[in-house]
Coordinates of C-alpha atoms in Angstrom, one line a residue:
X5 CA -0.1 -0.1 0.1
X6 CA 2.8 2.3 1.0
X7 CA 4.6 1.7 -2.3
X8 CA 1.5 2.2 -4.2
X9 CA 0.8 5.5 -2.4
X10 CA 4.6 6.6 -3.4
X11 CA 3.9 5.6 -7.0
X12 CA 0.7 7.4 -7.4
X13 CA 2.4 10.6 -5.8
X14 CA 5.3 10.4 -8.2
X15 CA 2.6 10.0 -11.1
X16 CA 0.8 13.1 -9.8
X17 CA 4.1 15.1 -9.7
X18 CA 4.8 13.9 -13.0
X19 CA 1.6 15.1 -14.2
X20 CA 1.8 18.5 -12.9
X21 CA 5.2 18.9 -14.3
X22 CA 4.1 18.0 -17.7
X23 CA 1.6 20.3 -17.7
X24 CA 3.8 23.4 -16.6
X25 CA 5.0 24.0 -20.1
X26 CA 1.5 24.2 -21.3
X27 CA 0.6 27.9 -20.0
X28 CA 0.4 29.5 -23.4
X29 CA -1.4 28.5 -26.5
X30 CA -0.8 29.9 -30.1
X31 CA -4.1 31.6 -31.3
X32 CA -3.9 33.0 -34.8
X33 CA -0.4 34.1 -34.3
X34 CA -0.6 35.5 -31.1
X35 CA -0.1 34.1 -27.6
X36 CA -3.2 33.6 -25.3
X37 CA -2.6 33.3 -21.6
X38 CA -4.4 30.3 -20.0
X39 CA -6.1 31.4 -16.8
X40 CA -6.2 29.1 -13.8
X41 CA -9.9 28.2 -14.2
X42 CA -11.8 25.2 -15.5
X43 CA -14.4 23.0 -15.7
X44 CA -15.5 19.7 -17.2
X45 CA -15.0 19.6 -21.1
X46 CA -18.0 18.2 -22.9
X47 CA -20.2 19.6 -25.3
X48 CA -23.2 19.3 -23.0
X49 CA -21.4 21.4 -20.5
X50 CA -21.1 24.4 -23.1
X51 CA -24.9 23.8 -23.9
X52 CA -25.7 23.6 -20.1
X53 CA -24.2 27.0 -19.7
X54 CA -26.0 28.3 -22.4
X55 CA -29.4 26.9 -21.1
X56 CA -28.5 28.6 -17.6
X57 CA -27.9 31.9 -19.5
X58 CA -31.3 31.5 -21.0
X59 CA -33.3 31.0 -17.7
X60 CA -31.6 34.0 -16.1
X61 CA -32.4 36.2 -18.9
X62 CA -36.1 34.9 -19.0
X63 CA -36.5 35.3 -15.2
X64 CA -35.7 39.0 -15.4
X65 CA -39.0 40.0 -17.2
X66 CA -41.2 38.4 -14.2
X67 CA -39.1 40.1 -11.5
X68 CA -39.5 43.6 -13.1
X69 CA -43.4 43.0 -13.8
X70 CA -43.8 42.1 -10.2
X71 CA -41.8 45.0 -9.0
X72 CA -43.9 47.4 -11.3
X73 CA -47.2 45.6 -10.1
X74 CA -46.1 46.2 -6.5
X75 CA -45.4 49.9 -7.2
X76 CA -48.9 50.4 -9.2
X77 CA -50.7 48.8 -6.1
X78 CA -49.3 51.3 -3.6
X79 CA -50.3 54.3 -5.9
X80 CA -53.6 52.9 -6.3
X81 CA -54.1 52.6 -2.5
X82 CA -52.8 56.1 -2.1
X83 CA -55.3 57.5 -4.4
X84 CA -58.1 55.8 -2.7
X85 CA -57.1 57.2 0.5
X86 CA -56.5 60.6 -1.0
X87 CA -60.2 60.8 -2.3
X88 CA -61.4 61.8 1.3
X89 CA -59.9 65.3 0.9
X90 CA -57.9 68.0 -0.9
X91 CA -54.8 67.4 1.2
X92 CA -54.8 63.8 0.6
X93 CA -55.0 64.5 -3.1
X94 CA -51.8 66.6 -2.9
X95 CA -50.1 63.8 -0.9
X96 CA -51.4 61.4 -3.7
X97 CA -50.0 63.5 -6.5
X98 CA -46.6 63.5 -4.7
X99 CA -46.5 60.0 -4.2
X100 CA -47.4 59.4 -7.7
X101 CA -44.6 61.5 -8.8
X102 CA -42.1 59.6 -6.5
X103 CA -43.5 56.3 -8.0
X104 CA -42.9 57.7 -11.6
X105 CA -39.8 59.0 -11.2
X106 CA -38.8 55.5 -9.4
X107 CA -40.5 53.7 -12.4
X108 CA -38.2 55.8 -14.7
X109 CA -35.0 55.2 -12.9
X110 CA -35.8 51.5 -12.8
X111 CA -36.5 51.5 -16.6
X112 CA -33.0 53.2 -17.2
X113 CA -31.4 50.6 -15.2
X114 CA -33.2 47.6 -16.4
X115 CA -32.6 49.0 -20.0
X116 CA -28.9 49.0 -19.3
X117 CA -29.0 45.6 -17.7
X118 CA -30.9 44.1 -20.6
X119 CA -28.4 45.7 -23.2
X120 CA -25.5 43.9 -21.3
X121 CA -27.4 40.9 -21.1
X122 CA -28.4 40.9 -24.8
X123 CA -24.6 41.4 -25.8
X124 CA -23.7 38.3 -23.5
X125 CA -26.3 36.4 -25.0
X126 CA -25.4 37.3 -28.4
X127 CA -21.7 36.5 -27.8
X128 CA -23.1 33.2 -26.4
X129 CA -25.0 32.3 -29.4
X130 CA -22.1 33.5 -31.6
X131 CA -19.8 31.0 -29.9
X132 CA -22.2 28.1 -30.0
X133 CA -22.8 28.6 -33.4
X134 CA -19.0 28.6 -34.3
X135 CA -18.6 25.5 -32.4
X136 CA -21.3 23.7 -34.2
X137 CA -19.9 25.1 -37.7
X138 CA -16.4 23.6 -36.7
X139 CA -17.9 20.6 -36.0
X140 CA -19.5 20.3 -39.3
X141 CA -16.5 21.1 -41.1
X142 CA -14.5 18.6 -39.3
X143 CA -17.2 15.8 -40.4
X144 CA -17.1 17.1 -44.0
X145 CA -13.2 16.9 -44.0
X146 CA -12.9 20.5 -44.3
X147 CA -10.2 20.9 -41.5
X148 CA -8.6 24.1 -42.3
X149 CA -12.1 25.8 -42.1
X150 CA -12.7 24.1 -38.9
X151 CA -9.4 25.3 -37.5
X152 CA -10.4 28.9 -38.1
X153 CA -13.8 28.7 -36.7
X154 CA -12.3 27.0 -33.5
X155 CA -9.9 29.8 -33.3
X156 CA -13.0 32.3 -33.4
X157 CA -14.8 30.2 -30.9
X158 CA -11.9 30.2 -28.3
X159 CA -11.5 33.9 -28.7
X160 CA -15.3 34.6 -28.0
X161 CA -15.1 32.0 -25.1
X162 CA -12.2 34.1 -23.6
X163 CA -14.0 37.3 -24.0
X164 CA -17.2 35.9 -22.3
X165 CA -15.1 34.0 -19.5
X166 CA -16.9 30.9 -20.5
X167 CA -14.5 28.7 -19.1
X168 CA -16.4 25.4 -20.1
X169 CA -16.5 26.5 -23.5
X170 CA -12.8 27.5 -23.4
X171 CA -12.2 23.8 -22.5
X172 CA -14.3 22.5 -24.9
X173 CA -12.8 24.7 -27.8
X174 CA -9.3 23.8 -26.6
X175 CA -10.0 19.9 -26.9
X176 CA -11.6 20.2 -30.1
X177 CA -8.5 22.3 -31.6
X178 CA -6.2 19.5 -29.8
X179 CA -8.1 16.7 -31.7
X180 CA -8.0 18.4 -35.0
X181 CA -4.2 19.3 -34.5
X182 CA -3.6 15.5 -33.7
X183 CA -5.6 14.2 -36.7
X184 CA -3.5 16.8 -39.0
X185 CA -0.4 15.4 -37.7
X186 CA 0.6 18.5 -35.7
X187 CA 1.7 16.6 -32.7
X188 CA 3.4 19.2 -30.8
X189 CA 0.5 21.8 -31.1
X190 CA -1.9 19.2 -30.1
X191 CA 0.1 18.6 -27.1
X192 CA 0.1 22.4 -26.1
X193 CA -3.4 22.4 -26.6
X194 CA -4.5 19.3 -24.4
X195 CA -2.3 20.8 -21.7
X196 CA -4.0 24.1 -21.8
X197 CA -7.3 22.2 -21.4
X198 CA -6.0 19.9 -18.6
X199 CA -4.5 23.0 -16.8
X200 CA -8.1 24.7 -17.0
X201 CA -9.7 21.6 -15.8
X202 CA -7.2 21.0 -12.7
X203 CA -6.9 24.5 -11.6
X204 CA -11.0 24.6 -11.5
X205 CA -10.8 21.8 -8.8
X206 CA -11.7 19.0 -11.1
X207 CA -9.9 15.7 -9.4
X208 CA -6.7 14.4 -11.2
X209 CA -8.6 10.9 -11.5
X210 CA -11.8 12.3 -13.2
X211 CA -12.5 10.5 -16.4
X212 CA -12.2 13.6 -18.5
X213 CA -8.7 14.2 -16.9
X214 CA -7.6 10.7 -17.7
X215 CA -9.0 10.6 -21.2
X216 CA -7.1 13.6 -22.0
X217 CA -3.9 12.2 -20.2
X218 CA -4.3 9.2 -22.5
X219 CA -4.3 11.3 -25.5
X220 CA -1.2 13.1 -24.4
X221 CA 0.5 9.6 -23.4
X222 CA -0.4 8.7 -27.1
X223 CA 1.2 11.8 -28.4
X224 CA 4.4 11.1 -26.4
X225 CA 4.4 7.6 -27.8
X226 CA 4.3 8.9 -31.5
X227 CA 6.7 11.6 -30.7
X228 CA 9.2 8.5 -29.5
X229 CA 9.2 9.9 -25.9
X230 CA 9.2 6.5 -24.6
X231 CA 9.8 7.5 -20.7
X232 CA 6.9 10.1 -20.9
X233 CA 4.6 7.5 -22.9
X234 CA 5.1 5.0 -20.1
X235 CA 4.5 7.3 -17.2
X236 CA 1.6 8.7 -19.0
X237 CA -0.2 5.2 -19.6
X238 CA 0.9 4.1 -16.2
X239 CA -0.9 7.2 -14.6
X240 CA -4.0 6.3 -16.7
X241 CA -4.2 2.6 -15.8
X242 CA -3.3 3.0 -12.3
X243 CA -5.8 5.9 -11.5
X244 CA -8.7 4.0 -13.0
X245 CA -7.8 0.7 -11.5
X246 CA -7.9 2.7 -8.0
X247 CA -11.2 4.2 -8.9
X248 CA -12.8 0.7 -9.7
X249 CA -11.4 -0.8 -6.4
X250 CA -13.4 1.9 -4.8
X251 CA -16.6 0.7 -6.6
X252 CA -16.0 -3.1 -5.7
X253 CA -16.5 -1.9 -2.2
X254 CA -20.2 -1.3 -2.7
X255 CA -22.0 -4.3 -3.5
X256 CA -23.3 -4.2 -7.4
X257 CA -27.2 -4.3 -6.1
X258 CA -26.5 -1.2 -4.0
X259 CA -25.3 1.0 -6.7
X260 CA -27.5 3.5 -8.1
X261 CA -28.2 3.9 -11.8
X262 CA -25.6 6.7 -11.9
X263 CA -23.0 5.0 -10.2
X264 CA -23.3 1.9 -12.2
X265 CA -23.0 4.2 -15.5
X266 CA -19.8 5.7 -14.0
X267 CA -18.3 2.3 -13.4
X268 CA -19.1 0.8 -16.7
X269 CA -17.6 4.2 -18.3
X270 CA -14.5 3.9 -16.0
X271 CA -14.1 0.3 -16.9
X272 CA -14.3 0.9 -20.6
X273 CA -11.8 3.7 -20.5
X274 CA -9.4 1.5 -18.7
X275 CA -9.9 -1.0 -21.7
X276 CA -9.1 1.7 -24.0
X277 CA -6.0 2.6 -22.0
X278 CA -4.8 -1.0 -22.2
X279 CA -5.7 -1.0 -26.0
X280 CA -3.7 2.2 -26.5
X281 CA -0.9 1.1 -24.6
X282 CA -0.6 -2.6 -26.3
X283 CA -0.6 -0.7 -29.8
X284 CA 2.6 1.3 -28.7
X285 CA 4.1 -1.7 -27.1
X286 CA 3.6 -3.6 -30.3
X287 CA 5.2 -0.9 -32.4
X288 CA 8.3 -1.0 -30.3
X289 CA 8.3 -5.0 -30.3
X290 CA 7.6 -5.6 -26.8
X291 CA 5.1 -8.3 -27.8
X292 CA 4.9 -10.0 -24.6
X293 CA 3.7 -6.9 -22.7
X294 CA 1.7 -5.8 -25.8
X295 CA -0.1 -9.4 -25.8
X296 CA -0.7 -8.9 -21.9
X297 CA -2.4 -5.5 -22.5
X298 CA -4.5 -6.5 -25.5
X299 CA -5.6 -9.3 -23.3
X300 CA -6.6 -7.1 -20.5
X301 CA -8.5 -4.9 -23.0
X302 CA -10.3 -7.9 -24.4
X303 CA -11.5 -9.3 -21.1
X304 CA -13.2 -5.7 -20.1
X305 CA -14.7 -5.6 -23.7
X306 CA -16.1 -9.1 -23.4
X307 CA -17.5 -8.4 -20.0
X308 CA -19.0 -5.1 -20.6
X309 CA -20.0 -5.3 -24.3
X310 CA -20.3 -8.7 -25.3
X311 CA -18.7 -11.3 -27.5
X312 CA -20.2 -9.7 -30.7
X313 CA -19.5 -6.2 -30.2
X314 CA -17.3 -4.6 -32.9
X315 CA -14.6 -3.4 -30.6
X316 CA -14.5 -7.0 -29.2
X317 CA -14.0 -8.5 -32.5
X318 CA -11.1 -5.9 -33.4
X319 CA -9.4 -6.7 -30.1
X320 CA -9.6 -10.5 -30.8
X321 CA -8.0 -9.9 -34.2
X322 CA -5.2 -7.5 -32.6
X323 CA -4.3 -10.0 -30.0
X324 CA -4.3 -12.8 -32.8
X325 CA -2.0 -10.6 -34.8
X326 CA 0.5 -10.2 -31.6
X327 CA 0.4 -14.2 -31.1
X328 CA 1.3 -14.6 -34.8
X329 CA 4.3 -12.4 -34.3
X330 CA 5.3 -14.5 -31.4
X331 CA 5.4 -17.5 -33.5
X332 CA 2.1 -18.9 -31.8
X333 CA 0.4 -19.3 -35.3
X334 CA -2.2 -22.0 -34.1
X335 CA -3.5 -19.8 -31.1
X336 CA -3.4 -16.9 -33.6
X337 CA -5.3 -18.6 -36.2
X338 CA -7.9 -20.2 -33.7
X339 CA -8.5 -16.4 -32.2
X340 CA -8.8 -14.7 -35.6
X341 CA -11.2 -17.3 -36.9
X342 CA -13.4 -16.8 -34.1
X343 CA -13.6 -13.4 -34.7
X344 CA -14.0 -13.6 -38.5
X345 CA -16.9 -16.0 -38.0
X346 CA -18.6 -13.6 -35.6
X347 CA -18.0 -10.6 -37.8
X348 CA -19.9 -12.5 -40.5
X349 CA -22.9 -13.1 -38.6
X350 CA -22.9 -9.5 -37.0
X351 CA -22.0 -7.6 -40.3
X352 CA -18.8 -6.1 -38.8
X353 CA -18.1 -2.6 -40.7
X354 CA -14.3 -3.6 -40.6
X355 CA -14.8 -7.2 -41.7
X356 CA -12.3 -7.0 -44.4
X357 CA -9.5 -5.9 -41.8
X358 CA -10.2 -9.1 -39.9
X359 CA -10.4 -11.1 -43.1
X360 CA -6.9 -9.4 -44.0
X361 CA -5.4 -10.4 -40.6
X362 CA -6.5 -14.1 -41.0
X363 CA -5.2 -14.1 -44.6
X364 CA -1.8 -12.9 -43.1
X365 CA -1.9 -15.5 -40.4
X366 CA -2.5 -18.2 -43.0
X367 CA 0.4 -17.1 -44.9
X368 CA 2.7 -17.6 -42.0
X369 CA 1.5 -20.9 -41.5
X370 CA 2.4 -21.8 -45.1
X371 CA -1.2 -22.3 -46.3
X372 CA -0.7 -20.1 -49.3
X373 CA -4.0 -21.1 -51.2
X374 CA -6.3 -20.4 -48.3
X375 CA -4.4 -17.1 -47.6
X376 CA -5.1 -15.9 -51.2
X377 CA -8.8 -16.9 -51.0
X378 CA -9.2 -14.6 -47.8
X379 CA -7.1 -11.9 -49.0
X380 CA -9.3 -11.6 -52.2
X381 CA -12.3 -11.8 -49.9
X382 CA -10.9 -8.9 -47.9
X383 CA -9.8 -7.0 -51.1
X384 CA -13.3 -7.1 -52.7
X385 CA -15.0 -6.0 -49.0
X386 CA -12.1 -3.1 -48.7
X387 CA -12.8 -1.8 -52.0
X388 CA -16.8 -1.6 -51.1
X389 CA -16.0 0.3 -48.2
X390 CA -13.4 2.7 -49.7
X391 CA -10.7 1.7 -47.4
X392 CA -7.8 2.4 -49.8
X393 CA -5.3 2.0 -47.0
X394 CA -6.5 -1.7 -46.5
X395 CA -6.6 -2.2 -50.0
X396 CA -2.8 -1.3 -50.3
X397 CA -1.9 -3.8 -47.3
X398 CA -4.1 -6.5 -48.6
X399 CA -2.5 -6.0 -52.3
X400 CA 1.1 -6.2 -50.5
X401 CA -0.2 -9.3 -48.8
X402 CA -1.0 -10.9 -52.1
X403 CA 2.4 -9.9 -53.4
X404 CA 4.1 -11.6 -50.4
X405 CA 1.9 -14.8 -51.3
X406 CA 3.0 -14.7 -54.9
X407 CA 6.6 -14.2 -54.0
X408 CA 6.5 -17.0 -51.4
X409 CA 4.8 -19.5 -53.8
X410 CA 7.5 -18.7 -56.4
X411 CA 10.4 -19.4 -53.9
X412 CA 8.6 -22.8 -53.2
X413 CA 8.4 -23.5 -56.9
X414 CA 12.1 -22.8 -57.2
X415 CA 13.0 -24.9 -54.2
X416 CA 11.2 -27.7 -55.8
X417 CA 13.1 -27.4 -58.8
X418 CA 16.3 -27.2 -57.1
X419 CA 15.4 -30.5 -55.0
X420 CA 14.4 -32.3 -58.3
X421 CA 17.6 -31.3 -60.1
X422 CA 19.6 -32.6 -57.4

């Protein structure tokens, strides 16, 4: 327990150290200082903020009407009392003038408040529209347009001090930079968003923080920063495992619906962490560790999402690939065959990838004819899906089969001649 506590303290310190360099983010050629505030980074959080503003504005008019009604009631009462004599009438007129002045003064202040609120609402609407347009541009593949819209949105978010929107915009910008291969910029943006979240009081083991930490670890892996990548992956997995251990202290039947949803979300995020680390370890040829991580990810996916879930089948195929690389071809073939069979019955969207992996394993087992048959099936499905990258990989596999077949024939010829 003590060692675990020390380890988590080291990870926490490391996370803080990694974030220290993320204090500034380039926005349209200038530096925007990141304030020390933050909140949860979700689209629903931004929408919730907008809804709260609408409620606040709508409540202003009823309050104003009630106040004016109370003034009107007092004036009417004074008039009735003043009807008894001339002196009362003078007092009534004086009271009426005072009420009128109060109404005018209130109207002036109310108008100014409404103008300010209208301006704030206009900015809020502008920011929401920019974010929506940016997401639409991303879905259409218009990445440069999306980047410009997000820069505008984050500027408006800073102007209106909408910290939730700032976090959301930074996270979208970071994801966009990542898919464009701008890893250094993506790293800075993720750090900026995390700084907002943590300085706003969000716990380090909140799933939103861990998910962003996982993205940072993945970036470090692609940048070949091995130590930072391993520390990042370890922080994510150990934090999530500790959270899940707390959930185990409560009986399943005693969990509320919200607690159960959080437990499942946390467990699936842990599976994603194992999957991401497995891919990194496979890329560095640490096959034993990669296989262990893939197995953990697969176990979680099986338990939480079932045998036929698309992600379960992908993990089966990925684990089979690792087994194949380790020379465990029979185990690999058995596992990938199960994934392919399930994908056929469920209509898996990436069935061509699974078939291609199976063809590769058959190739390594020396079953060249079977390998060609599955490669051709995969090729047809890949073309139907418009997956050009898969098409190229499958064609490379077919070329390898052809090469090995030719080599086999040459070996047979030499053996016959001898």
